[in-house]
């Protein structure tokens, strides 16, 4: 095989190269552990052929000089049942020797490590995984014992090259002796257990199933097998649901049907067609694939760019699809797209269409919208920064609230506002790790008491969203721990809570004021102030942020990024009506310096810090608590005469 020929200019000597380690690892898995859906190797080769054809068409619209310029753009599949060989040929851009080595000998894409991991864990679903990670070519080794690539680049004076490998450890590159036309042929020598693929019906079915929407003709031994239709240009009324589904699967490699299809055809002022899909599931498995989004951009059916990101804001990145316009110049370069006014208008229109679609869906099919929200809201919420579409975005937000009967129920801001109390001008929210946690938050006591609805936020980004959009209609968002109490106190109490508690005598009121001063002495500069609480009905004390300061969650988020940031001091509020405070008052009146007062105050303060999430060291709290439990157990055994 490796005969050495005298090197003329431009001539390539036969050389052996080893695969990179990650390629070998990948090949090992593909060859040894994947037996299901092996047929997708064909989809991958055809997809590469189609990419190569798209690229040559693109070069040609730019006016580049091209070798064999008059070749028809097509894909050919030949097979020999006896010899067990299949050949997939295209008249695309071809590859030079350097390109062959760079493209086929390595895995260039980021995420290949992630791919390997998923492949190992999820062997049966190779079909879904392979295409998404762009390591398609190697899948051919699931069925091949040897693969030969013969290819000639469109670039001038590049010799034709041959690449040959059995997919084990290395590959060999040499110059082709016979001259060939521009493009590539992938010759597959099938393994014994993969003979079935050298049969006409098997090939034909596989092409129809996976490659029907390839926009170049695919010939199976002279017979055209795919239906090249730009589905997005057909009138909506003529398209069946199955066709949409089939196209979606072709486009995304998703084996499931899409949740939504949005077919847009606009004629004026700018002409464009767009076919958009919202997947049922969020593709972005672990959030690492964030960059992998965009819409395929066509100009008069010619693919200009795969996954163009400027057509779609990042927060709508879950939308898949294509856009095709008559009004863009064919020779537009990818670099100047953004400066093109028509392009920008199309992009804006598409964002508008998607948001309007979602608003309608939320209204007409709230249950389906809830499913959408569950799956895609994490990304969607980033839309708070899209100021031009904020009005629409706000309508699409969903939250759990105190009014809901469970943590799963969601409401819109419109619903919240429709339940406003007379005179209410603010939208209240609380943040916590769960519904239970927020329910027990002392900050909420006054809201419950006044019958005011509060949005329950469980995801830190929610609070980010609210503080960024600031208002819904004319109503500001207020965190329950920063709200100005006057604006809440004016509402009537829902139930009459006072009844069971006797009012303090004038004299005791004075003592209570002194007790507050005493507490202030104890806490010193750890708090901004100590005050009587108007918001508590059950709990003895809590910490609140000074009016209109940052909420505790926001402070926490900021502290994550800036460790130096000091913990903001708070106001310590005391509930005069609580049993504990009343007892403290009794003790205080007898001996204002009783140690017990100090211990209780310290304990209440640190417990409040703990609830607030800003207690840095729990040791003292626990030691003190244990001591108090010990004392109380003494009293308990005494009372119970044990
Ligand atoms: P992907 O298609 O996602 O890039 P593949 O493993 O399928 O990954 O292919 C790797 C690369 O090899 C392609 O990006 C392309 O540069 C090159 N390639 C593969 N097949 C062909 C072909 N038929 N013509 C030209 N280049 C090809
Ligand atoms: Mg590919």
XYZ file of C-alpha atoms and ligand atoms in Angstrom:
670
model
C 0.000 0.000 0.000
C 2.554 2.539 1.052
C 4.636 2.564 -2.100
C 6.810 5.627 -2.300
C 6.655 7.613 -5.496
C 9.120 10.226 -6.584
C 7.716 13.573 -5.549
C 6.924 16.006 -8.278
C 5.742 19.469 -7.436
C 2.348 19.375 -5.770
C 2.566 15.655 -5.369
C 1.614 13.983 -2.132
C 3.526 11.074 -0.671
C 1.723 8.206 0.959
C 1.741 8.754 4.705
C 0.396 6.987 7.768
C -1.150 9.020 10.578
C -2.546 8.052 13.942
C -5.969 9.171 15.051
C -6.051 11.537 17.986
C -6.801 9.829 21.304
C -10.355 11.143 21.545
C -11.156 9.942 18.037
C -9.884 6.492 18.920
C -12.005 6.455 22.026
C -15.038 7.516 20.048
C -14.411 4.934 17.350
C -14.048 2.248 19.968
C -17.475 2.992 21.384
C -19.106 3.348 17.980
C -17.703 0.093 16.732
C -18.048 -2.058 19.819
C -21.066 -0.981 21.718
C -23.600 0.526 19.366
C -25.784 -1.873 17.504
C -29.083 -0.038 17.376
C -29.923 2.460 14.671
C -26.738 1.792 12.750
C -28.500 2.996 9.610
C -27.946 6.596 10.632
C -24.418 6.394 9.228
C -26.069 7.046 5.859
C -27.906 10.092 7.128
C -24.594 11.466 8.391
C -22.745 10.914 5.114
C -25.575 12.410 3.084
C -25.718 15.354 5.430
C -21.990 15.928 4.938
C -22.437 15.689 1.175
C -25.263 18.201 1.354
C -23.137 20.561 3.480
C -20.337 20.296 0.914
C -22.821 21.160 -1.849
C -24.223 24.099 0.113
C -20.706 25.379 0.505
C -19.888 25.176 -3.196
C -23.149 26.911 -4.051
C -22.287 29.623 -1.608
C -18.789 30.050 -3.094
C -20.285 30.228 -6.532
C -22.733 33.018 -5.562
C -19.728 34.964 -4.348
C -18.076 34.578 -7.725
C -15.120 32.491 -6.530
C -13.187 30.634 -9.215
C -14.190 26.995 -8.982
C -12.714 23.820 -10.429
C -15.233 21.911 -12.609
C -17.727 24.744 -12.308
C -20.268 23.166 -14.645
C -20.894 20.015 -12.582
C -24.514 19.540 -11.486
C -24.932 19.783 -7.711
C -26.056 16.338 -6.632
C -25.512 13.319 -4.433
C -25.111 9.812 -5.798
C -25.320 6.526 -3.994
C -24.014 3.357 -5.638
C -23.799 -0.124 -4.218
C -22.510 -3.532 -5.066
C -24.429 -6.251 -3.285
C -21.891 -8.965 -4.062
C -18.799 -7.042 -3.048
C -20.640 -5.459 -0.103
C -19.620 -1.940 -1.005
C -21.583 1.300 -0.850
C -20.298 4.595 -2.287
C -21.695 8.004 -1.404
C -20.539 10.703 -3.849
C -21.094 14.415 -4.049
C -20.027 17.253 -6.298
C -19.436 19.556 -3.330
C -16.363 21.533 -2.320
C -14.143 18.492 -1.791
C -11.102 18.575 0.488
C -7.401 19.248 0.153
C -4.971 16.980 1.971
C -4.663 19.497 4.813
C -8.422 19.773 5.114
C -8.783 16.006 5.165
C -6.357 15.753 8.036
C -7.916 18.623 9.941
C -11.539 17.613 9.391
C -11.469 13.853 9.536
C -8.495 13.003 11.762
C -9.598 15.053 14.766
C -12.741 16.066 16.536
C -12.686 19.789 16.150
C -15.891 20.534 17.934
C -16.029 21.494 21.530
C -18.253 19.243 23.534
C -16.735 16.023 22.254
C -15.890 14.984 25.786
C -19.505 15.556 26.757
C -20.548 13.562 23.732
C -18.423 10.606 24.763
C -19.880 10.702 28.238
C -23.436 10.741 26.978
C -22.756 8.030 24.495
C -21.384 5.779 27.207
C -24.317 6.403 29.489
C -27.003 6.300 26.878
C -25.954 3.699 24.381
C -29.303 2.940 22.860
C -30.058 6.466 21.765
C -27.133 7.055 19.424
C -29.556 8.232 16.800
C -30.438 11.282 18.831
C -26.995 12.023 20.097
C -24.686 11.587 17.130
C -26.135 14.234 14.834
C -26.360 16.823 17.571
C -22.684 16.689 18.383
C -21.234 16.901 14.916
C -19.127 13.767 15.006
C -21.186 12.246 12.251
C -18.532 10.992 9.898
C -17.178 8.402 12.317
C -20.536 6.709 12.593
C -19.660 5.038 9.278
C -17.396 2.696 11.217
C -20.441 1.148 12.859
C -20.956 -0.674 9.557
C -17.620 -0.465 7.745
C -14.502 -2.570 8.031
C -12.727 -0.186 5.724
C -13.511 3.286 4.423
C -11.878 4.997 1.454
C -12.402 8.694 0.762
C -11.489 10.024 -2.653
C -11.757 13.750 -2.839
C -10.797 16.740 -4.938
C -11.043 20.309 -3.753
C -12.728 23.121 -5.692
C -9.572 25.171 -5.203
C -7.347 25.598 -8.245
C -4.475 23.182 -8.850
C -5.172 20.999 -5.838
C -4.449 17.327 -6.510
C -7.037 14.657 -5.742
C -6.350 12.779 -2.503
C -7.196 9.398 -1.066
C -7.822 8.646 2.612
C -8.083 5.097 3.820
C -8.722 3.575 7.243
C -10.141 0.557 9.018
C -11.147 2.771 11.925
C -8.860 1.074 14.377
C -5.835 3.205 15.148
C -4.634 5.028 12.095
C -5.373 6.204 8.589
C -3.343 6.573 5.437
C -3.288 9.449 3.000
C -1.914 9.355 -0.526
C -2.311 11.116 -3.822
C -4.846 9.626 -6.193
C -3.310 8.296 -9.386
C -6.385 8.663 -11.524
C -7.777 12.161 -11.908
C -11.325 12.725 -10.631
C -13.818 15.561 -10.833
C -14.417 17.994 -7.996
C -16.153 16.556 -4.944
C -15.897 13.540 -2.669
C -16.697 9.855 -2.763
C -16.947 7.870 0.449
C -16.471 4.202 -0.302
C -17.702 1.879 2.417
C -16.561 -1.729 2.652
C -19.248 -3.256 4.809
C -18.627 -5.542 7.754
C -20.070 -8.984 7.436
C -22.879 -8.283 9.879
C -23.840 -5.130 7.986
C -24.317 -6.644 4.544
C -27.993 -5.692 4.524
C -27.042 -2.092 3.753
C -25.837 -3.013 0.275
C -29.423 -3.683 -0.768
C -31.534 -1.344 -2.753
C -34.689 -1.393 -0.655
C -32.724 -0.935 2.572
C -30.875 2.074 1.159
C -33.988 3.563 -0.330
C -35.977 3.276 2.908
C -33.173 4.731 4.937
C -32.808 7.728 2.624
C -36.542 8.366 2.618
C -36.693 8.093 6.350
C -33.787 10.327 7.302
C -32.790 12.419 4.315
C -35.967 13.250 2.481
C -35.605 17.003 2.863
C -32.057 17.322 1.620
C -32.204 20.184 -0.854
C -30.105 18.478 -3.527
C -31.196 15.500 -5.581
C -30.099 12.137 -4.221
C -29.731 9.476 -6.912
C -29.754 5.827 -5.948
C -28.204 4.196 -9.011
C -29.669 6.837 -11.361
C -33.057 6.985 -9.659
C -33.959 10.105 -7.708
C -35.264 9.132 -4.265
C -35.855 12.294 -2.267
C -38.588 14.888 -2.691
C -36.805 18.196 -2.726
C -39.384 20.602 -1.419
C -38.814 23.826 0.403
C -41.727 23.147 2.718
C -41.614 26.659 4.129
C -42.520 28.087 0.726
C -45.605 25.960 0.245
C -49.012 27.410 1.128
C -49.962 26.500 4.689
C -53.266 25.000 3.657
C -51.555 22.386 1.520
C -49.237 21.084 4.224
C -50.178 18.168 6.415
C -49.179 17.861 10.025
C -47.064 14.795 9.189
C -45.023 16.827 6.725
C -44.269 19.437 9.343
C -43.309 16.721 11.805
C -41.112 14.947 9.306
C -39.330 18.157 8.399
C -38.854 19.012 12.053
C -37.274 15.641 12.771
C -35.036 16.025 9.761
C -33.949 19.449 10.912
C -33.335 18.751 14.584
C -32.588 15.025 14.881
C -35.274 14.998 17.543
C -37.144 11.714 17.518
C -40.179 13.352 19.113
C -42.709 15.593 17.401
C -42.504 19.348 17.927
C -44.781 20.970 20.504
C -45.502 23.895 18.192
C -45.230 24.790 14.535
C -45.184 28.460 13.528
C -45.371 28.953 9.785
C -44.907 32.549 8.710
C -45.371 33.869 5.163
C -45.007 37.598 4.741
C -45.143 39.451 1.428
C -44.989 43.108 2.334
C -43.146 45.269 3.092
C -40.475 42.584 3.103
C -40.956 39.145 1.609
C -39.945 36.162 3.661
C -41.059 32.695 4.669
C -40.214 31.095 7.906
C -40.932 27.735 9.426
C -40.345 27.649 13.150
C -40.666 24.879 15.709
C -40.733 24.722 19.462
C -39.448 21.348 20.699
C -41.336 19.497 23.401
C -38.172 19.033 25.386
C -35.375 21.402 26.128
C -32.461 20.165 23.975
C -29.845 21.857 25.952
C -29.263 18.873 28.231
C -27.049 20.501 30.813
C -26.850 24.066 29.680
C -23.408 23.542 28.198
C -24.745 23.736 24.672
C -25.979 27.297 25.037
C -24.117 28.488 21.982
C -25.748 25.943 19.751
C -28.805 27.773 18.514
C -29.981 29.803 15.557
C -32.120 29.567 12.433
C -30.992 28.347 9.032
C -30.919 31.290 6.661
C -31.790 30.816 2.999
C -31.873 33.398 0.253
C -34.067 32.238 -2.625
C -33.697 28.625 -1.453
C -29.914 28.802 -1.289
C -28.604 28.063 2.173
C -26.514 31.028 3.258
C -25.892 30.020 6.833
C -26.662 27.185 9.215
C -27.859 28.287 12.630
C -27.629 32.011 12.158
C -27.711 33.583 15.617
C -28.694 37.104 14.627
C -32.123 35.959 13.496
C -33.075 34.987 17.014
C -32.337 36.510 20.400
C -30.634 34.122 22.795
C -33.675 33.843 25.034
C -35.646 32.310 22.157
C -32.770 29.939 21.413
C -35.018 26.922 21.955
C -36.815 27.740 18.688
C -35.590 25.738 15.679
C -36.267 26.404 12.035
C -35.518 28.091 8.746
C -35.948 31.527 7.203
C -35.951 32.217 3.477
C -36.199 35.616 1.804
C -36.440 36.844 -1.772
C -35.413 40.309 -0.732
C -31.879 39.649 0.426
C -29.048 39.680 -2.120
C -27.753 36.194 -2.914
C -24.159 37.281 -2.633
C -24.611 38.687 0.851
C -21.706 37.787 3.080
C -22.214 36.376 6.538
C -20.162 39.204 7.953
C -22.305 42.008 6.591
C -25.669 40.426 7.355
C -26.127 42.352 10.568
C -25.716 45.669 8.809
C -28.386 44.811 6.282
C -31.614 46.621 7.129
C -33.848 44.036 5.481
C -32.174 41.296 7.445
C -32.613 43.191 10.706
C -36.290 43.791 9.950
C -36.819 40.100 9.267
C -35.154 39.224 12.546
C -37.347 41.668 14.475
C -40.449 40.381 12.788
C -39.604 36.799 13.681
C -39.106 37.620 17.361
C -42.435 39.439 17.323
C -44.156 36.493 15.658
C -42.858 34.030 18.216
C -43.884 36.193 21.172
C -47.347 36.822 19.731
C -47.753 33.122 19.090
C -46.859 32.351 22.701
C -49.241 34.988 24.047
C -52.059 33.451 22.054
C -51.113 29.982 23.205
C -51.034 31.112 26.838
C -54.526 32.500 26.421
C -56.112 29.709 24.394
C -54.338 26.684 25.825
C -53.093 27.536 29.307
C -52.262 23.904 30.127
C -50.080 23.538 27.059
C -48.496 26.871 27.835
C -47.673 25.589 31.321
C -45.827 22.674 29.715
C -43.906 25.083 27.527
C -43.063 27.122 30.590
C -41.828 24.129 32.522
C -39.519 23.087 29.713
C -38.196 26.330 28.275
C -38.678 29.098 30.848
C -35.129 28.922 32.171
C -33.827 30.251 28.882
C -36.883 32.328 28.110
C -36.549 34.370 31.291
C -33.348 35.908 29.906
C -35.702 37.967 27.755
C -35.906 40.561 30.521
C -33.147 42.389 28.674
C -35.100 42.677 25.404
C -36.429 46.157 26.041
C -38.189 46.531 22.705
C -40.411 43.552 23.412
C -40.763 43.965 27.147
C -44.513 44.473 27.045
C -45.037 41.131 25.349
C -42.408 39.429 27.466
C -44.101 40.564 30.676
C -47.378 39.035 29.585
C -45.651 35.678 29.216
C -44.090 35.506 32.675
C -45.510 33.022 35.159
C -45.160 32.707 38.925
C -46.439 30.732 41.806
C -48.254 32.884 44.374
C -49.768 32.856 47.843
C -53.120 32.616 46.131
C -52.333 29.278 44.453
C -53.354 26.053 46.124
C -50.053 24.318 45.341
C -46.467 24.983 44.315
C -47.170 23.739 40.791
C -49.879 26.282 39.973
C -48.776 29.349 38.079
C -50.303 32.747 37.499
C -49.589 35.627 35.162
C -48.936 39.195 36.227
C -52.233 40.157 34.647
C -54.047 37.736 36.925
C -52.233 39.143 39.921
C -53.218 42.678 39.034
C -56.834 41.675 38.433
C -56.975 40.637 42.093
C -55.534 43.904 43.406
C -57.024 45.209 46.661
C -58.651 48.616 46.487
C -55.839 51.138 46.413
C -53.084 48.581 45.792
C -50.303 49.971 43.607
C -47.511 47.479 44.094
C -46.838 43.873 43.219
C -45.378 41.991 46.171
C -43.019 39.079 45.947
C -41.076 36.815 48.260
C -38.145 34.587 47.495
C -37.467 31.218 49.106
C -36.294 27.703 48.459
C -39.793 26.212 48.502
C -43.437 27.053 49.004
C -43.207 25.775 52.546
C -40.226 27.954 53.310
C -41.921 31.104 52.035
C -45.173 30.245 53.801
C -43.309 30.245 57.097
C -41.322 33.381 56.441
C -42.276 35.937 59.150
C -42.135 38.701 56.542
C -45.291 37.310 55.090
C -47.362 37.528 58.230
C -48.627 41.031 57.581
C -49.463 40.195 53.960
C -51.503 37.214 55.061
C -53.139 39.314 57.666
C -54.123 41.961 55.139
C -55.156 39.377 52.577
C -52.593 40.676 50.047
C -51.416 38.267 47.366
C -47.654 37.688 47.166
C -45.721 36.165 44.249
C -43.621 33.215 45.352
C -40.218 33.036 43.652
C -38.097 29.897 43.863
C -35.509 30.531 41.157
C -32.931 33.302 41.822
C -33.227 34.434 38.227
C -36.870 35.347 38.895
C -35.864 38.055 41.277
C -33.280 39.221 38.781
C -36.007 39.443 36.170
C -38.355 41.405 38.419
C -35.761 43.889 39.596
C -34.668 44.401 36.034
C -38.082 45.004 34.501
C -39.038 46.989 37.647
C -42.686 47.412 36.721
C -45.631 45.642 35.205
C -47.860 48.283 33.614
C -47.615 51.033 36.236
C -47.085 48.778 39.181
C -43.713 48.402 40.799
C -42.435 45.113 42.122
C -41.634 45.098 45.835
C -39.861 42.406 47.792
C -41.631 41.625 51.074
C -38.407 42.271 52.955
C -37.853 45.768 51.580
C -41.384 47.057 51.194
C -42.303 50.330 52.897
C -44.641 49.203 55.636
C -46.861 52.258 55.414
C -48.036 51.216 51.997
C -49.122 47.836 53.381
C -50.427 48.909 56.753
C -53.176 51.048 55.217
C -55.083 47.959 54.106
C -57.713 46.587 56.453
C -56.937 43.455 58.429
C -58.491 40.386 56.928
C -59.253 38.799 60.297
C -59.391 40.364 63.659
C -56.123 39.243 65.117
C -55.909 41.620 68.087
C -58.653 40.068 70.159
C -56.760 37.438 72.111
C -54.017 39.798 73.247
C -54.572 42.211 76.060
C -53.295 45.702 75.405
C -50.289 46.823 77.446
C -50.889 49.310 80.214
C -49.436 52.793 79.786
C -46.793 51.909 82.294
C -45.861 48.728 80.476
C -45.655 50.621 77.193
C -42.884 52.667 78.778
C -41.153 49.546 79.996
C -41.443 48.099 76.533
C -39.693 51.153 75.076
C -36.895 50.677 77.593
C -36.738 47.013 76.644
C -36.263 48.035 73.022
C -33.365 50.261 74.073
C -31.947 47.391 76.052
C -32.152 45.130 72.993
C -30.451 47.793 70.963
C -27.613 47.891 73.493
C -27.248 44.139 73.257
C -27.154 44.022 69.456
C -25.092 47.181 69.103
C -23.927 47.987 65.606
C -24.947 44.608 64.265
C -28.293 46.202 63.374
C -29.388 49.534 61.959
C -32.184 49.901 64.451
C -34.515 48.030 66.816
C -38.232 48.727 66.417
C -41.629 47.533 67.424
C -42.997 45.414 64.599
C -46.236 46.167 62.834
C -46.010 43.288 60.464
C -45.777 40.300 62.770
C -48.743 38.439 64.136
C -47.155 35.199 65.355
C -43.368 35.304 65.384
C -41.530 37.183 68.155
C -38.997 38.989 65.937
C -37.497 39.314 62.472
C -34.948 41.210 60.440
C -36.024 43.523 57.659
C -34.060 45.473 55.109
C -34.280 49.241 55.503
C -37.038 50.647 53.266
C -36.304 50.497 49.549
C -32.926 48.860 49.913
C -31.902 45.744 48.042
C -33.733 42.544 48.911
C -31.839 39.799 50.720
C -31.743 37.498 47.682
C -30.316 40.191 45.465
C -27.658 40.858 48.071
C -26.864 37.167 48.157
C -26.582 36.967 44.386
C -24.262 39.950 44.329
C -22.169 38.465 47.104
C -21.666 35.340 44.999
C -19.901 37.412 42.374
C -18.198 39.774 44.796
C -17.029 38.085 47.979
C -15.842 41.357 49.498
C -19.310 42.832 49.523
C -20.395 43.409 53.111
C -23.601 41.991 54.441
C -26.060 44.838 54.577
C -27.245 45.700 58.087
C -30.908 45.340 58.884
C -33.615 46.524 61.196
C -34.521 44.161 64.043
C -38.270 44.207 64.601
C -39.870 42.931 67.791
C -43.452 41.737 68.115
C -44.868 43.251 71.268
C -47.846 40.881 71.253
C -45.922 37.631 71.188
C -45.928 35.496 74.290
C -42.147 35.344 74.431
C -41.713 39.121 74.305
C -44.408 39.594 76.969
C -42.513 37.233 79.241
C -39.256 39.042 78.531
C -40.984 42.242 79.554
C -41.928 40.673 82.910
C -38.351 39.598 83.488
C -37.098 42.986 82.385
C -39.328 44.763 84.877
C -37.936 42.664 87.737
C -34.289 42.788 86.725
C -33.351 44.740 83.629
C -29.920 43.114 83.607
C -31.045 39.498 83.797
C -28.731 37.269 81.700
C -31.766 35.474 80.337
C -32.828 38.551 78.351
C -29.459 38.751 76.678
C -29.505 35.065 75.767
C -32.986 35.234 74.275
C -32.186 38.355 72.256
C -29.005 36.812 70.882
C -30.896 33.668 69.993
C -33.705 35.577 68.269
C -31.214 37.661 66.353
C -29.180 34.729 65.104
C -32.309 32.747 64.222
C -33.475 35.701 62.162
C -30.105 35.784 60.413
C -30.426 32.083 59.767
C -33.842 32.514 58.129
C -32.483 35.388 56.127
C -29.672 33.165 54.865
C -26.958 35.412 56.220
C -25.812 33.583 59.342
C -22.151 32.860 58.689
C -21.362 30.676 61.691
C -24.085 28.601 63.412
C -21.949 27.356 66.322
C -22.892 29.915 68.919
C -26.531 29.631 68.046
C -26.485 25.891 68.513
C -24.509 25.970 71.779
C -26.864 28.580 73.232
C -29.912 26.694 72.053
C -28.661 23.462 73.622
C -28.084 25.225 76.880
C -31.593 26.678 76.883
C -33.080 23.298 76.058
C -31.198 21.830 78.965
C -32.633 24.458 81.315
C -36.136 24.042 80.000
C -35.872 20.274 80.427
C -35.077 20.893 84.090
C -38.204 23.005 84.455
C -40.246 20.500 82.535
C -39.283 17.571 84.729
C -39.977 19.711 87.752
C -43.429 20.764 86.606
C -44.333 17.247 85.569
C -42.918 15.945 88.844
C -40.767 13.323 87.176
P -19.810 17.798 10.890
O -20.527 17.447 9.643
O -20.754 18.062 12.022
O -18.824 18.911 10.748
P -18.605 15.258 10.476
O -17.859 14.303 11.363
O -19.819 14.704 9.852
O -18.954 16.521 11.357
O -17.636 15.800 9.368
C -16.413 16.384 9.721
C -15.913 17.334 8.668
O -15.396 16.633 7.554
C -16.959 18.246 8.070
O -17.156 19.394 8.865
C -16.342 18.613 6.730
O -15.418 19.677 6.887
C -15.585 17.367 6.364
N -16.353 16.540 5.426
C -17.004 15.405 5.698
N -17.600 14.910 4.606
C -17.314 15.760 3.595
C -17.637 15.813 2.194
N -18.414 14.882 1.630
N -17.148 16.851 1.473
C -16.380 17.802 2.042
N -16.060 17.816 3.353
C -16.511 16.804 4.131
Mg -21.715 15.811 9.458
